[in-house]
Amino acid sequence: MQPILLIESRAPGLLYVNGQFCGELTQPQPFPARPDARALIELRPLGMEALPMACALTLRAGRVQPHGQEGVYCVQWPDGVAQVELRPPSWPGRMQAVRTTLLQGLEAVACGGETALLRDGEPVTSLPGGAREIVARALDGGALAVQGACDAGAFACVVPPPGGRIAEGATALLTARSLRWEGPSVLRAVVGGEDAVGHGELREYRVGPDGFRLVSAQPVWAQGVPRWPQSAQETLRAYLEAVRLGFRAEAEGYLAAPHAAPALARFDGVTPLRYPLLRAPERLPLAMGLLSVAEPGLAYVTAVCARARAANGRQGGYALEEVALYEEA
């Protein structure tokens, strides 16, 4: 197996690997590596929008090891392909800040794709990615509730009064698929629903000057009804997501027989494979990836292969006859 570092960057620039100039980086660029090696990567961005950056990655048995470096995001795919994304820091002072005045000296400041709340010029908290349509409302006790839309759907946060703080057992920030106020001190949130079938949870929070406190939670279908899989590939994904969520009965409902699939170690997500498998079994034409997060800048993907047949079931029109972990080259 030949390990490959597939290096890409949010900012175009000149790429150096182990001191060797590798050309201009404007699209993902492959770099062959040894199974046990150390790669020193340097990016010199073009223009004045981003600062130069460098990082060091260690490979063992063809797999990127935890690195703990900011601005470096790696996904280790099967068969030795490591996707490496470089996110160089912005040049200080080059980004124009956009300020939105809210209430009681509170303002939202957006700069360089990030948004934060400031009170009288002092930072309060960061907001979720894509925060927009931001508004504030007063709460009892001098606190403020701030809410708006974001990449995850919607967000809300509590800003305690001066000298106050978020209580133990409460939370300051919520993100959800949707949020709805039920009176001045109750907030309902629908979370989840990103999986193939649409599993969600309806949560009710009591809102006070010391944060959000969870009162109740119950499972719901995020779209009102389940989205049962319509293809063999969707059936494999739905099965794996049901396993991840711990819905054993639903997971077994996707199988043609109770023992058609092996036990799987804990994983954090399910993702389509970005690259073809080198040794994909002919008898198992379906494939999906199990994603496990090792640290904020590193995730590993394990491939799962399967075979399905048409079936007239309650959870879609296919049943998985065999599911197996992929054996890498």
Coordinates of N, CA and C in Angstrom, one line a residue, residues 12 31 87 134 162 196 287 296 300 314:
P12 N -5.1 29.8 -1.9 CA -4.1 29.3 -2.8 C -2.7 29.8 -2.4
F31 N 0.7 13.7 -2.7 CA 2.1 13.6 -2.4 C 2.4 12.2 -1.8
R87 N -5.7 25.4 6.7 CA -6.5 26.6 6.9 C -5.6 27.7 7.5
I134 N -29.4 38.0 13.7 CA -29.3 38.0 15.2 C -30.1 39.0 15.8
P162 N -24.3 41.6 34.1 CA -22.9 41.9 34.6 C -22.7 41.3 36.0
A196 N -30.1 9.6 7.6 CA -30.9 9.2 6.5 C -32.4 9.2 6.7
A287 N -20.9 0.2 -0.3 CA -19.8 0.6 0.6 C -20.2 1.9 1.2
P296 N -9.8 17.1 17.5 CA -10.5 18.1 16.6 C -10.0 18.2 15.2
Y300 N -10.6 9.3 11.5 CA -10.3 8.1 10.7 C -11.6 7.5 10.1
R314 N -41.1 -3.0 6.1 CA -41.7 -1.8 6.6 C -40.7 -0.6 6.6

